[in-house]
Protein backbone atom coordinates (compact mmCIF):
# COMPACT_ATOMS: atom_id res chain seq x y z
CA UNK A 1 0.00 0.00 0.00
CA UNK A 2 1.22 3.47 -0.82
CA UNK A 3 0.49 6.93 0.47
CA UNK A 4 -1.84 7.06 3.54
CA UNK A 5 -2.58 3.34 3.12
CA UNK A 6 -4.39 4.02 -0.16
CA UNK A 7 -3.53 2.02 -3.28
CA UNK A 8 -2.49 4.27 -6.19
CA UNK A 9 -2.32 2.95 -9.74
CA UNK A 10 -0.99 4.83 -12.74
CA UNK A 11 -1.80 4.38 -16.41
CA UNK A 12 0.57 5.76 -19.03
CA UNK A 13 -0.91 5.91 -22.54
CA UNK A 14 2.20 5.61 -24.71
CA UNK A 15 0.80 4.05 -27.87
CA UNK A 16 0.86 7.15 -30.09
CA UNK A 17 2.76 7.14 -33.37
CA UNK A 18 5.68 9.39 -34.16
CA UNK A 19 4.02 10.75 -37.32
CA UNK A 20 3.28 14.33 -36.21
CA UNK A 21 6.72 14.43 -34.65
CA UNK A 22 8.25 13.51 -38.01
CA UNK A 23 9.70 10.27 -36.56
CA UNK A 24 9.50 6.74 -37.94
CA UNK A 25 9.48 5.20 -34.44
CA UNK A 26 6.67 5.62 -31.87
CA UNK A 27 6.86 8.91 -29.99
CA UNK A 28 7.30 7.28 -26.57
CA UNK A 29 10.54 5.63 -27.80
CA UNK A 30 12.12 8.84 -29.07
CA UNK A 31 15.30 9.57 -27.10
CA UNK A 32 15.96 12.96 -25.53
CA UNK A 33 19.43 13.43 -24.04
CA UNK A 34 19.95 9.69 -23.56
CA UNK A 35 16.51 8.75 -22.22
CA UNK A 36 13.25 7.82 -23.96
CA UNK A 37 10.06 9.81 -23.41
CA UNK A 38 8.45 6.80 -21.73
CA UNK A 39 11.32 6.42 -19.24
CA UNK A 40 11.06 10.10 -18.38
CA UNK A 41 7.28 9.93 -17.95
CA UNK A 42 7.58 6.87 -15.69
CA UNK A 43 10.17 8.61 -13.48
CA UNK A 44 7.76 11.43 -12.62
CA UNK A 45 5.12 8.99 -11.37
CA UNK A 46 6.73 5.75 -10.17
CA UNK A 47 7.88 6.81 -6.67
CA UNK A 48 4.32 7.87 -5.81
CA UNK A 49 2.26 4.88 -6.95
CA UNK A 50 1.93 1.15 -6.27
CA UNK A 51 1.73 0.03 -9.91
CA UNK A 52 2.14 1.47 -13.41
CA UNK A 53 0.37 0.08 -16.49
CA UNK A 54 1.88 1.27 -19.77
CA UNK A 55 -0.20 1.08 -22.97
CA UNK A 56 2.46 0.41 -25.59
CA UNK A 57 2.29 0.79 -29.36
CA UNK A 58 1.43 -2.47 -31.12
CA UNK A 59 4.60 -4.50 -31.88
CA UNK A 60 6.68 -2.41 -29.43
CA UNK A 61 5.43 -4.07 -26.23
CA UNK A 62 8.60 -6.12 -25.74
CA UNK A 63 10.90 -3.19 -26.43
CA UNK A 64 9.10 -1.10 -23.80
CA UNK A 65 8.98 -3.99 -21.28
CA UNK A 66 12.74 -4.35 -21.77
CA UNK A 67 13.29 -0.79 -20.57
CA UNK A 68 11.66 -1.64 -17.23
CA UNK A 69 12.55 -5.33 -16.79
CA UNK A 70 14.04 -4.69 -13.34
CA UNK A 71 10.86 -3.12 -11.94
CA UNK A 72 8.03 -5.36 -10.77
CA UNK A 73 5.62 -2.45 -10.29
CA UNK A 74 5.48 -1.86 -14.07
CA UNK A 75 3.30 -3.84 -16.49
CA UNK A 76 3.17 -3.28 -20.26
CA UNK A 77 0.06 -4.00 -22.33
CA UNK A 78 -0.98 -3.26 -25.95
CA UNK A 79 -2.58 0.12 -26.58
CA UNK A 80 -5.55 0.89 -28.81
CA UNK A 81 -6.22 2.89 -31.96
CA UNK A 82 -7.04 6.12 -30.14
CA UNK A 83 -5.88 7.45 -26.76
CA UNK A 84 -9.15 6.65 -24.94
CA UNK A 85 -8.93 3.03 -26.15
CA UNK A 86 -5.34 2.79 -24.88
CA UNK A 87 -6.44 4.10 -21.47
CA UNK A 88 -9.43 1.73 -21.41
CA UNK A 89 -7.17 -1.25 -22.24
CA UNK A 90 -4.83 -0.33 -19.38
CA UNK A 91 -7.78 0.29 -17.06
CA UNK A 92 -8.92 -3.30 -17.53
CA UNK A 93 -5.55 -4.41 -16.07
CA UNK A 94 -5.52 -2.09 -13.04
CA UNK A 95 -5.37 -3.83 -9.64
CA UNK A 96 -8.98 -4.20 -8.46
CA UNK A 97 -8.02 -2.90 -5.01
CA UNK A 98 -6.87 0.43 -6.46
CA UNK A 99 -8.37 3.43 -4.64
CA UNK A 100 -7.03 6.07 -7.04
CA UNK A 101 -5.78 6.04 -10.62
CA UNK A 102 -3.48 8.59 -12.24
CA UNK A 103 -3.40 8.87 -16.04
CA UNK A 104 -0.25 10.43 -17.47
CA UNK A 105 0.66 10.99 -21.15
CA UNK A 106 4.08 9.64 -22.11
CA UNK A 107 4.30 12.72 -24.34
CA UNK A 108 4.35 15.05 -21.27
CA UNK A 109 7.71 13.68 -20.26
CA UNK A 110 8.91 16.81 -18.41
CA UNK A 111 6.07 16.94 -15.89
CA UNK A 112 7.74 16.88 -12.47
CA UNK A 113 7.15 14.72 -9.43
CA UNK A 114 5.91 17.93 -7.76
CA UNK A 115 3.06 18.00 -10.30
CA UNK A 116 2.20 14.36 -9.47
CA UNK A 117 2.17 15.25 -5.77
CA UNK A 118 -0.15 18.26 -6.30
CA UNK A 119 -2.65 15.95 -8.00
CA UNK A 120 -2.35 13.25 -5.33
CA UNK A 121 -2.72 15.79 -2.51
CA UNK A 122 -5.98 17.11 -3.98
CA UNK A 123 -7.32 13.53 -4.26
CA UNK A 124 -6.37 12.78 -0.66
CA UNK A 125 -8.05 16.04 0.39
CA UNK A 126 -11.34 14.74 -1.02
CA UNK A 127 -11.60 15.61 -4.73
CA UNK A 128 -12.66 12.75 -7.01
CA UNK A 129 -11.14 14.14 -10.20
CA UNK A 130 -8.10 16.42 -10.44
CA UNK A 131 -6.27 17.90 -13.43
CA UNK A 132 -3.27 20.25 -13.61
CA UNK A 133 -3.86 23.32 -15.77
CA UNK A 134 -2.04 26.49 -16.81
CA UNK A 135 -3.37 29.86 -17.92
CA UNK A 136 -3.60 30.37 -21.67
CA UNK A 137 -1.75 33.23 -23.33
CA UNK A 138 -3.66 33.25 -26.62
CA UNK A 139 -7.21 34.43 -27.12
CA UNK A 140 -9.27 31.32 -27.95
CA UNK A 141 -12.23 31.38 -30.38
CA UNK A 142 -14.98 28.82 -30.71
CA UNK A 143 -15.54 28.41 -34.46
CA UNK A 144 -18.31 26.93 -36.59
CA UNK A 145 -17.96 24.34 -39.37
CA UNK A 146 -17.24 27.14 -41.89
CA UNK A 147 -14.40 28.67 -39.87
CA UNK A 148 -16.41 31.63 -38.61
CA UNK A 149 -15.92 32.66 -35.00
CA UNK A 150 -18.94 31.86 -32.87
CA UNK A 151 -17.73 33.14 -29.53
CA UNK A 152 -14.70 34.22 -27.53
CA UNK A 153 -14.57 32.71 -24.04
CA UNK A 154 -13.03 34.97 -21.44
CA UNK A 155 -9.35 34.08 -21.18
CA UNK A 156 -9.50 34.22 -17.39
CA UNK A 157 -11.90 31.27 -17.42
CA UNK A 158 -9.70 29.08 -19.64
CA UNK A 159 -6.97 26.62 -18.63
CA UNK A 160 -4.79 24.43 -20.83
CA UNK A 161 -4.90 21.12 -19.03
CA UNK A 162 -2.12 18.61 -18.65
CA UNK A 163 -1.37 15.28 -17.01
CA UNK A 164 -1.09 13.43 -14.70
CA UNK A 165 -4.83 13.57 -14.15
CA UNK A 166 -6.04 11.81 -11.01
CA UNK A 167 -9.34 10.08 -10.26
CA UNK A 168 -11.07 7.96 -7.66
CA UNK A 169 -10.79 4.50 -9.22
CA UNK A 170 -14.54 3.81 -9.35
CA UNK A 171 -15.17 7.12 -11.12
CA UNK A 172 -12.57 6.52 -13.84
CA UNK A 173 -14.01 3.03 -14.41
CA UNK A 174 -17.52 4.54 -14.72
CA UNK A 175 -16.27 7.26 -17.06
CA UNK A 176 -14.75 4.74 -19.45
CA UNK A 177 -17.81 2.46 -19.41
CA UNK A 178 -19.37 4.79 -22.00
CA UNK A 179 -16.68 3.68 -24.48
CA UNK A 180 -16.63 7.29 -25.72
CA UNK A 181 -13.52 8.90 -27.13
CA UNK A 182 -12.13 12.14 -25.67
CA UNK A 183 -8.79 13.90 -25.74
CA UNK A 184 -8.48 13.64 -21.96
CA UNK A 185 -10.02 11.46 -19.25
CA UNK A 186 -11.44 14.38 -17.30
CA UNK A 187 -13.81 15.11 -20.22
CA UNK A 188 -15.39 11.66 -19.74
CA UNK A 189 -15.71 12.34 -16.00
CA UNK A 190 -17.28 15.78 -16.63
CA UNK A 191 -19.86 14.05 -18.85
CA UNK A 192 -20.99 12.14 -15.74
CA UNK A 193 -21.64 15.47 -13.99
CA UNK A 194 -18.75 14.97 -11.55
CA UNK A 195 -16.71 17.99 -10.43
CA UNK A 196 -13.17 18.15 -11.82
CA UNK A 197 -10.71 20.20 -9.73
CA UNK A 198 -8.03 22.16 -11.61
CA UNK A 199 -4.73 22.53 -9.71
CA UNK A 200 -1.71 24.52 -10.94
CA UNK A 201 0.17 22.93 -13.85
CA UNK A 202 3.68 23.56 -15.20
CA UNK A 203 4.79 25.11 -18.53
CA UNK A 204 7.35 22.30 -18.98
CA UNK A 205 4.60 19.64 -18.80
CA UNK A 206 3.84 20.69 -22.38
CA UNK A 207 2.86 17.78 -24.67
CA UNK A 208 5.60 16.93 -27.16
CA UNK A 209 3.77 16.75 -30.48
CA UNK A 210 5.62 18.55 -33.29
CA UNK A 211 9.27 18.66 -34.47
CA UNK A 212 9.50 22.12 -32.86
CA UNK A 213 8.39 20.61 -29.52
CA UNK A 214 11.12 17.99 -29.86
CA UNK A 215 13.76 20.69 -30.45
CA UNK A 216 12.45 22.53 -27.36
CA UNK A 217 12.63 19.31 -25.33
CA UNK A 218 16.21 18.59 -26.39
CA UNK A 219 17.31 22.11 -25.47
CA UNK A 220 15.54 21.87 -22.10
CA UNK A 221 17.17 18.51 -21.26
CA UNK A 222 20.63 19.64 -22.36
CA UNK A 223 20.38 22.82 -20.29
CA UNK A 224 19.03 21.17 -17.12
CA UNK A 225 20.72 17.76 -17.03
O1 LIG B 1 -1.62 11.83 -29.82
P1 LIG B 1 -1.31 12.62 -28.60
O2 LIG B 1 0.10 13.13 -28.59
O3 LIG B 1 -2.31 13.66 -28.25
O4 LIG B 1 -1.38 11.55 -27.44
C1 LIG B 1 -1.32 11.82 -26.06
C2 LIG B 1 -0.83 10.56 -25.38
O5 LIG B 1 -1.67 9.46 -25.70
C3 LIG B 1 0.59 10.17 -25.82
O6 LIG B 1 1.36 9.82 -24.68
C4 LIG B 1 0.36 9.01 -26.75
O7 LIG B 1 1.42 8.06 -26.75
C5 LIG B 1 -0.91 8.38 -26.18
N1 LIG B 1 -1.69 7.64 -27.20
C6 LIG B 1 -2.01 6.30 -26.96
N2 LIG B 1 -2.73 5.59 -27.90
C7 LIG B 1 -3.10 6.15 -29.05
C8 LIG B 1 -2.80 7.52 -29.31
C9 LIG B 1 -2.09 8.25 -28.36
O8 LIG B 1 -1.65 5.75 -25.91
N3 LIG B 1 -3.74 5.42 -29.95
mmCIF file of C-alpha atoms and ligand atoms in Angstrom:
data_model
loop_
_atom_site.group_PDB
_atom_site.id
_atom_site.type_symbol
_atom_site.label_atom_id
_atom_site.label_comp_id
_atom_site.label_asym_id
_atom_site.label_seq_id
_atom_site.Cartn_x
_atom_site.Cartn_y
_atom_site.Cartn_z
ATOM 1 C CA UNK A 1 0.000 0.000 0.000
ATOM 2 C CA UNK A 2 1.224 3.472 -0.820
ATOM 3 C CA UNK A 3 0.489 6.935 0.466
ATOM 4 C CA UNK A 4 -1.838 7.057 3.539
ATOM 5 C CA UNK A 5 -2.581 3.335 3.121
ATOM 6 C CA UNK A 6 -4.387 4.015 -0.157
ATOM 7 C CA UNK A 7 -3.534 2.019 -3.283
ATOM 8 C CA UNK A 8 -2.492 4.271 -6.185
ATOM 9 C CA UNK A 9 -2.321 2.947 -9.742
ATOM 10 C CA UNK A 10 -0.990 4.827 -12.742
ATOM 11 C CA UNK A 11 -1.800 4.385 -16.406
ATOM 12 C CA UNK A 12 0.569 5.760 -19.033
ATOM 13 C CA UNK A 13 -0.912 5.913 -22.542
ATOM 14 C CA UNK A 14 2.203 5.609 -24.707
ATOM 15 C CA UNK A 15 0.804 4.050 -27.874
ATOM 16 C CA UNK A 16 0.856 7.147 -30.092
ATOM 17 C CA UNK A 17 2.757 7.144 -33.372
ATOM 18 C CA UNK A 18 5.685 9.392 -34.157
ATOM 19 C CA UNK A 19 4.018 10.752 -37.319
ATOM 20 C CA UNK A 20 3.278 14.325 -36.206
ATOM 21 C CA UNK A 21 6.722 14.433 -34.646
ATOM 22 C CA UNK A 22 8.248 13.506 -38.013
ATOM 23 C CA UNK A 23 9.695 10.272 -36.565
ATOM 24 C CA UNK A 24 9.499 6.742 -37.943
ATOM 25 C CA UNK A 25 9.481 5.201 -34.438
ATOM 26 C CA UNK A 26 6.666 5.618 -31.872
ATOM 27 C CA UNK A 27 6.862 8.911 -29.989
ATOM 28 C CA UNK A 28 7.298 7.275 -26.571
ATOM 29 C CA UNK A 29 10.542 5.627 -27.798
ATOM 30 C CA UNK A 30 12.116 8.838 -29.074
ATOM 31 C CA UNK A 31 15.296 9.566 -27.096
ATOM 32 C CA UNK A 32 15.962 12.959 -25.529
ATOM 33 C CA UNK A 33 19.425 13.431 -24.036
ATOM 34 C CA UNK A 34 19.949 9.691 -23.561
ATOM 35 C CA UNK A 35 16.507 8.752 -22.220
ATOM 36 C CA UNK A 36 13.252 7.818 -23.957
ATOM 37 C CA UNK A 37 10.064 9.815 -23.409
ATOM 38 C CA UNK A 38 8.445 6.799 -21.726
ATOM 39 C CA UNK A 39 11.319 6.425 -19.240
ATOM 40 C CA UNK A 40 11.061 10.105 -18.378
ATOM 41 C CA UNK A 41 7.280 9.935 -17.945
ATOM 42 C CA UNK A 42 7.576 6.865 -15.686
ATOM 43 C CA UNK A 43 10.169 8.614 -13.482
ATOM 44 C CA UNK A 44 7.760 11.430 -12.617
ATOM 45 C CA UNK A 45 5.120 8.991 -11.370
ATOM 46 C CA UNK A 46 6.728 5.751 -10.174
ATOM 47 C CA UNK A 47 7.883 6.810 -6.672
ATOM 48 C CA UNK A 48 4.320 7.866 -5.805
ATOM 49 C CA UNK A 49 2.262 4.876 -6.950
ATOM 50 C CA UNK A 50 1.933 1.146 -6.267
ATOM 51 C CA UNK A 51 1.731 0.028 -9.911
ATOM 52 C CA UNK A 52 2.144 1.466 -13.407
ATOM 53 C CA UNK A 53 0.371 0.077 -16.488
ATOM 54 C CA UNK A 54 1.883 1.274 -19.768
ATOM 55 C CA UNK A 55 -0.204 1.082 -22.966
ATOM 56 C CA UNK A 56 2.463 0.410 -25.591
ATOM 57 C CA UNK A 57 2.286 0.793 -29.356
ATOM 58 C CA UNK A 58 1.426 -2.466 -31.121
ATOM 59 C CA UNK A 59 4.595 -4.496 -31.875
ATOM 60 C CA UNK A 60 6.684 -2.413 -29.431
ATOM 61 C CA UNK A 61 5.431 -4.071 -26.231
ATOM 62 C CA UNK A 62 8.600 -6.118 -25.744
ATOM 63 C CA UNK A 63 10.898 -3.191 -26.429
ATOM 64 C CA UNK A 64 9.101 -1.099 -23.803
ATOM 65 C CA UNK A 65 8.984 -3.994 -21.281
ATOM 66 C CA UNK A 66 12.737 -4.353 -21.774
ATOM 67 C CA UNK A 67 13.287 -0.787 -20.571
ATOM 68 C CA UNK A 68 11.662 -1.642 -17.227
ATOM 69 C CA UNK A 69 12.546 -5.328 -16.788
ATOM 70 C CA UNK A 70 14.040 -4.694 -13.341
ATOM 71 C CA UNK A 71 10.858 -3.125 -11.940
ATOM 72 C CA UNK A 72 8.032 -5.358 -10.775
ATOM 73 C CA UNK A 73 5.620 -2.445 -10.291
ATOM 74 C CA UNK A 74 5.483 -1.864 -14.066
ATOM 75 C CA UNK A 75 3.300 -3.836 -16.493
ATOM 76 C CA UNK A 76 3.167 -3.280 -20.259
ATOM 77 C CA UNK A 77 0.061 -3.996 -22.328
ATOM 78 C CA UNK A 78 -0.978 -3.262 -25.948
ATOM 79 C CA UNK A 79 -2.579 0.116 -26.578
ATOM 80 C CA UNK A 80 -5.549 0.885 -28.811
ATOM 81 C CA UNK A 81 -6.217 2.890 -31.961
ATOM 82 C CA UNK A 82 -7.045 6.118 -30.138
ATOM 83 C CA UNK A 83 -5.882 7.450 -26.762
ATOM 84 C CA UNK A 84 -9.147 6.647 -24.945
ATOM 85 C CA UNK A 85 -8.930 3.034 -26.146
ATOM 86 C CA UNK A 86 -5.344 2.791 -24.877
ATOM 87 C CA UNK A 87 -6.445 4.103 -21.471
ATOM 88 C CA UNK A 88 -9.434 1.729 -21.406
ATOM 89 C CA UNK A 89 -7.174 -1.247 -22.240
ATOM 90 C CA UNK A 90 -4.832 -0.334 -19.384
ATOM 91 C CA UNK A 91 -7.776 0.295 -17.061
ATOM 92 C CA UNK A 92 -8.919 -3.298 -17.535
ATOM 93 C CA UNK A 93 -5.551 -4.405 -16.066
ATOM 94 C CA UNK A 94 -5.517 -2.093 -13.038
ATOM 95 C CA UNK A 95 -5.373 -3.833 -9.644
ATOM 96 C CA UNK A 96 -8.976 -4.204 -8.459
ATOM 97 C CA UNK A 97 -8.019 -2.896 -5.007
ATOM 98 C CA UNK A 98 -6.868 0.434 -6.464
ATOM 99 C CA UNK A 99 -8.367 3.431 -4.636
ATOM 100 C CA UNK A 100 -7.034 6.067 -7.036
ATOM 101 C CA UNK A 101 -5.777 6.036 -10.615
ATOM 102 C CA UNK A 102 -3.479 8.594 -12.236
ATOM 103 C CA UNK A 103 -3.397 8.868 -16.039
ATOM 104 C CA UNK A 104 -0.245 10.432 -17.471
ATOM 105 C CA UNK A 105 0.660 10.987 -21.145
ATOM 106 C CA UNK A 106 4.079 9.641 -22.109
ATOM 107 C CA UNK A 107 4.299 12.720 -24.335
ATOM 108 C CA UNK A 108 4.351 15.050 -21.274
ATOM 109 C CA UNK A 109 7.707 13.684 -20.262
ATOM 110 C CA UNK A 110 8.909 16.810 -18.410
ATOM 111 C CA UNK A 111 6.067 16.944 -15.887
ATOM 112 C CA UNK A 112 7.742 16.878 -12.473
ATOM 113 C CA UNK A 113 7.154 14.721 -9.428
ATOM 114 C CA UNK A 114 5.906 17.927 -7.762
ATOM 115 C CA UNK A 115 3.061 18.003 -10.296
ATOM 116 C CA UNK A 116 2.200 14.358 -9.475
ATOM 117 C CA UNK A 117 2.173 15.250 -5.769
ATOM 118 C CA UNK A 118 -0.148 18.256 -6.303
ATOM 119 C CA UNK A 119 -2.654 15.953 -7.997
ATOM 120 C CA UNK A 120 -2.353 13.250 -5.328
ATOM 121 C CA UNK A 121 -2.719 15.793 -2.511
ATOM 122 C CA UNK A 122 -5.981 17.105 -3.983
ATOM 123 C CA UNK A 123 -7.320 13.533 -4.258
ATOM 124 C CA UNK A 124 -6.369 12.782 -0.658
ATOM 125 C CA UNK A 125 -8.053 16.042 0.393
ATOM 126 C CA UNK A 126 -11.337 14.736 -1.019
ATOM 127 C CA UNK A 127 -11.596 15.609 -4.725
ATOM 128 C CA UNK A 128 -12.660 12.749 -7.008
ATOM 129 C CA UNK A 129 -11.137 14.142 -10.202
ATOM 130 C CA UNK A 130 -8.097 16.423 -10.437
ATOM 131 C CA UNK A 131 -6.266 17.900 -13.433
ATOM 132 C CA UNK A 132 -3.271 20.252 -13.608
ATOM 133 C CA UNK A 133 -3.861 23.319 -15.769
ATOM 134 C CA UNK A 134 -2.044 26.489 -16.813
ATOM 135 C CA UNK A 135 -3.373 29.862 -17.918
ATOM 136 C CA UNK A 136 -3.598 30.367 -21.675
ATOM 137 C CA UNK A 137 -1.747 33.231 -23.332
ATOM 138 C CA UNK A 138 -3.661 33.246 -26.617
ATOM 139 C CA UNK A 139 -7.212 34.426 -27.124
ATOM 140 C CA UNK A 140 -9.272 31.322 -27.945
ATOM 141 C CA UNK A 141 -12.229 31.385 -30.379
ATOM 142 C CA UNK A 142 -14.979 28.822 -30.710
ATOM 143 C CA UNK A 143 -15.542 28.408 -34.463
ATOM 144 C CA UNK A 144 -18.310 26.928 -36.589
ATOM 145 C CA UNK A 145 -17.960 24.343 -39.374
ATOM 146 C CA UNK A 146 -17.238 27.143 -41.891
ATOM 147 C CA UNK A 147 -14.399 28.672 -39.869
ATOM 148 C CA UNK A 148 -16.407 31.634 -38.610
ATOM 149 C CA UNK A 149 -15.918 32.663 -35.001
ATOM 150 C CA UNK A 150 -18.941 31.861 -32.867
ATOM 151 C CA UNK A 151 -17.734 33.140 -29.531
ATOM 152 C CA UNK A 152 -14.703 34.222 -27.534
ATOM 153 C CA UNK A 153 -14.574 32.706 -24.039
ATOM 154 C CA UNK A 154 -13.034 34.969 -21.437
ATOM 155 C CA UNK A 155 -9.354 34.079 -21.176
ATOM 156 C CA UNK A 156 -9.500 34.220 -17.388
ATOM 157 C CA UNK A 157 -11.902 31.269 -17.420
ATOM 158 C CA UNK A 158 -9.699 29.084 -19.635
ATOM 159 C CA UNK A 159 -6.970 26.617 -18.626
ATOM 160 C CA UNK A 160 -4.786 24.430 -20.835
ATOM 161 C CA UNK A 161 -4.904 21.118 -19.026
ATOM 162 C CA UNK A 162 -2.125 18.611 -18.652
ATOM 163 C CA UNK A 163 -1.372 15.281 -17.015
ATOM 164 C CA UNK A 164 -1.087 13.432 -14.698
ATOM 165 C CA UNK A 165 -4.831 13.567 -14.148
ATOM 166 C CA UNK A 166 -6.041 11.806 -11.007
ATOM 167 C CA UNK A 167 -9.343 10.077 -10.258
ATOM 168 C CA UNK A 168 -11.074 7.955 -7.657
ATOM 169 C CA UNK A 169 -10.790 4.504 -9.222
ATOM 170 C CA UNK A 170 -14.535 3.813 -9.350
ATOM 171 C CA UNK A 171 -15.170 7.123 -11.124
ATOM 172 C CA UNK A 172 -12.566 6.521 -13.838
ATOM 173 C CA UNK A 173 -14.013 3.028 -14.413
ATOM 174 C CA UNK A 174 -17.517 4.540 -14.715
ATOM 175 C CA UNK A 175 -16.273 7.264 -17.059
ATOM 176 C CA UNK A 176 -14.747 4.739 -19.453
ATOM 177 C CA UNK A 177 -17.806 2.460 -19.414
ATOM 178 C CA UNK A 178 -19.367 4.787 -21.997
ATOM 179 C CA UNK A 179 -16.684 3.684 -24.481
ATOM 180 C CA UNK A 180 -16.630 7.288 -25.716
ATOM 181 C CA UNK A 181 -13.519 8.900 -27.135
ATOM 182 C CA UNK A 182 -12.135 12.138 -25.673
ATOM 183 C CA UNK A 183 -8.793 13.895 -25.739
ATOM 184 C CA UNK A 184 -8.482 13.638 -21.961
ATOM 185 C CA UNK A 185 -10.020 11.458 -19.247
ATOM 186 C CA UNK A 186 -11.436 14.384 -17.302
ATOM 187 C CA UNK A 187 -13.807 15.110 -20.216
ATOM 188 C CA UNK A 188 -15.385 11.661 -19.743
ATOM 189 C CA UNK A 189 -15.715 12.338 -15.999
ATOM 190 C CA UNK A 190 -17.281 15.778 -16.629
ATOM 191 C CA UNK A 191 -19.858 14.047 -18.850
ATOM 192 C CA UNK A 192 -20.988 12.139 -15.738
ATOM 193 C CA UNK A 193 -21.639 15.472 -13.991
ATOM 194 C CA UNK A 194 -18.751 14.968 -11.547
ATOM 195 C CA UNK A 195 -16.710 17.994 -10.431
ATOM 196 C CA UNK A 196 -13.172 18.146 -11.817
ATOM 197 C CA UNK A 197 -10.714 20.201 -9.732
ATOM 198 C CA UNK A 198 -8.026 22.157 -11.606
ATOM 199 C CA UNK A 199 -4.733 22.527 -9.706
ATOM 200 C CA UNK A 200 -1.709 24.524 -10.940
ATOM 201 C CA UNK A 201 0.172 22.927 -13.847
ATOM 202 C CA UNK A 202 3.677 23.564 -15.202
ATOM 203 C CA UNK A 203 4.786 25.106 -18.534
ATOM 204 C CA UNK A 204 7.347 22.296 -18.978
ATOM 205 C CA UNK A 205 4.603 19.642 -18.798
ATOM 206 C CA UNK A 206 3.844 20.693 -22.377
ATOM 207 C CA UNK A 207 2.863 17.775 -24.666
ATOM 208 C CA UNK A 208 5.595 16.935 -27.155
ATOM 209 C CA UNK A 209 3.774 16.748 -30.481
ATOM 210 C CA UNK A 210 5.618 18.554 -33.291
ATOM 211 C CA UNK A 211 9.265 18.660 -34.471
ATOM 212 C CA UNK A 212 9.503 22.122 -32.857
ATOM 213 C CA UNK A 213 8.386 20.607 -29.520
ATOM 214 C CA UNK A 214 11.119 17.989 -29.865
ATOM 215 C CA UNK A 215 13.758 20.685 -30.446
ATOM 216 C CA UNK A 216 12.454 22.533 -27.358
ATOM 217 C CA UNK A 217 12.627 19.309 -25.328
ATOM 218 C CA UNK A 218 16.206 18.592 -26.394
ATOM 219 C CA UNK A 219 17.311 22.111 -25.467
ATOM 220 C CA UNK A 220 15.538 21.868 -22.100
ATOM 221 C CA UNK A 221 17.165 18.512 -21.261
ATOM 222 C CA UNK A 222 20.632 19.638 -22.357
ATOM 223 C CA UNK A 223 20.378 22.821 -20.287
ATOM 224 C CA UNK A 224 19.028 21.171 -17.123
ATOM 225 C CA UNK A 225 20.722 17.759 -17.030
HETATM 226 O O1 LIG B 1 -1.616 11.827 -29.822
HETATM 227 P P1 LIG B 1 -1.309 12.624 -28.601
HETATM 228 O O2 LIG B 1 0.101 13.132 -28.591
HETATM 229 O O3 LIG B 1 -2.305 13.665 -28.249
HETATM 230 O O4 LIG B 1 -1.381 11.550 -27.442
HETATM 231 C C1 LIG B 1 -1.323 11.820 -26.064
HETATM 232 C C2 LIG B 1 -0.831 10.558 -25.376
HETATM 233 O O5 LIG B 1 -1.674 9.463 -25.704
HETATM 234 C C3 LIG B 1 0.589 10.174 -25.820
HETATM 235 O O6 LIG B 1 1.356 9.822 -24.675
HETATM 236 C C4 LIG B 1 0.358 9.010 -26.753
HETATM 237 O O7 LIG B 1 1.420 8.056 -26.749
HETATM 238 C C5 LIG B 1 -0.911 8.382 -26.183
HETATM 239 N N1 LIG B 1 -1.694 7.642 -27.200
HETATM 240 C C6 LIG B 1 -2.014 6.296 -26.955
HETATM 241 N N2 LIG B 1 -2.733 5.589 -27.895
HETATM 242 C C7 LIG B 1 -3.105 6.154 -29.055
HETATM 243 C C8 LIG B 1 -2.802 7.522 -29.312
HETATM 244 C C9 LIG B 1 -2.094 8.250 -28.357
HETATM 245 O O8 LIG B 1 -1.648 5.755 -25.913
HETATM 246 N N3 LIG B 1 -3.745 5.421 -29.952
#
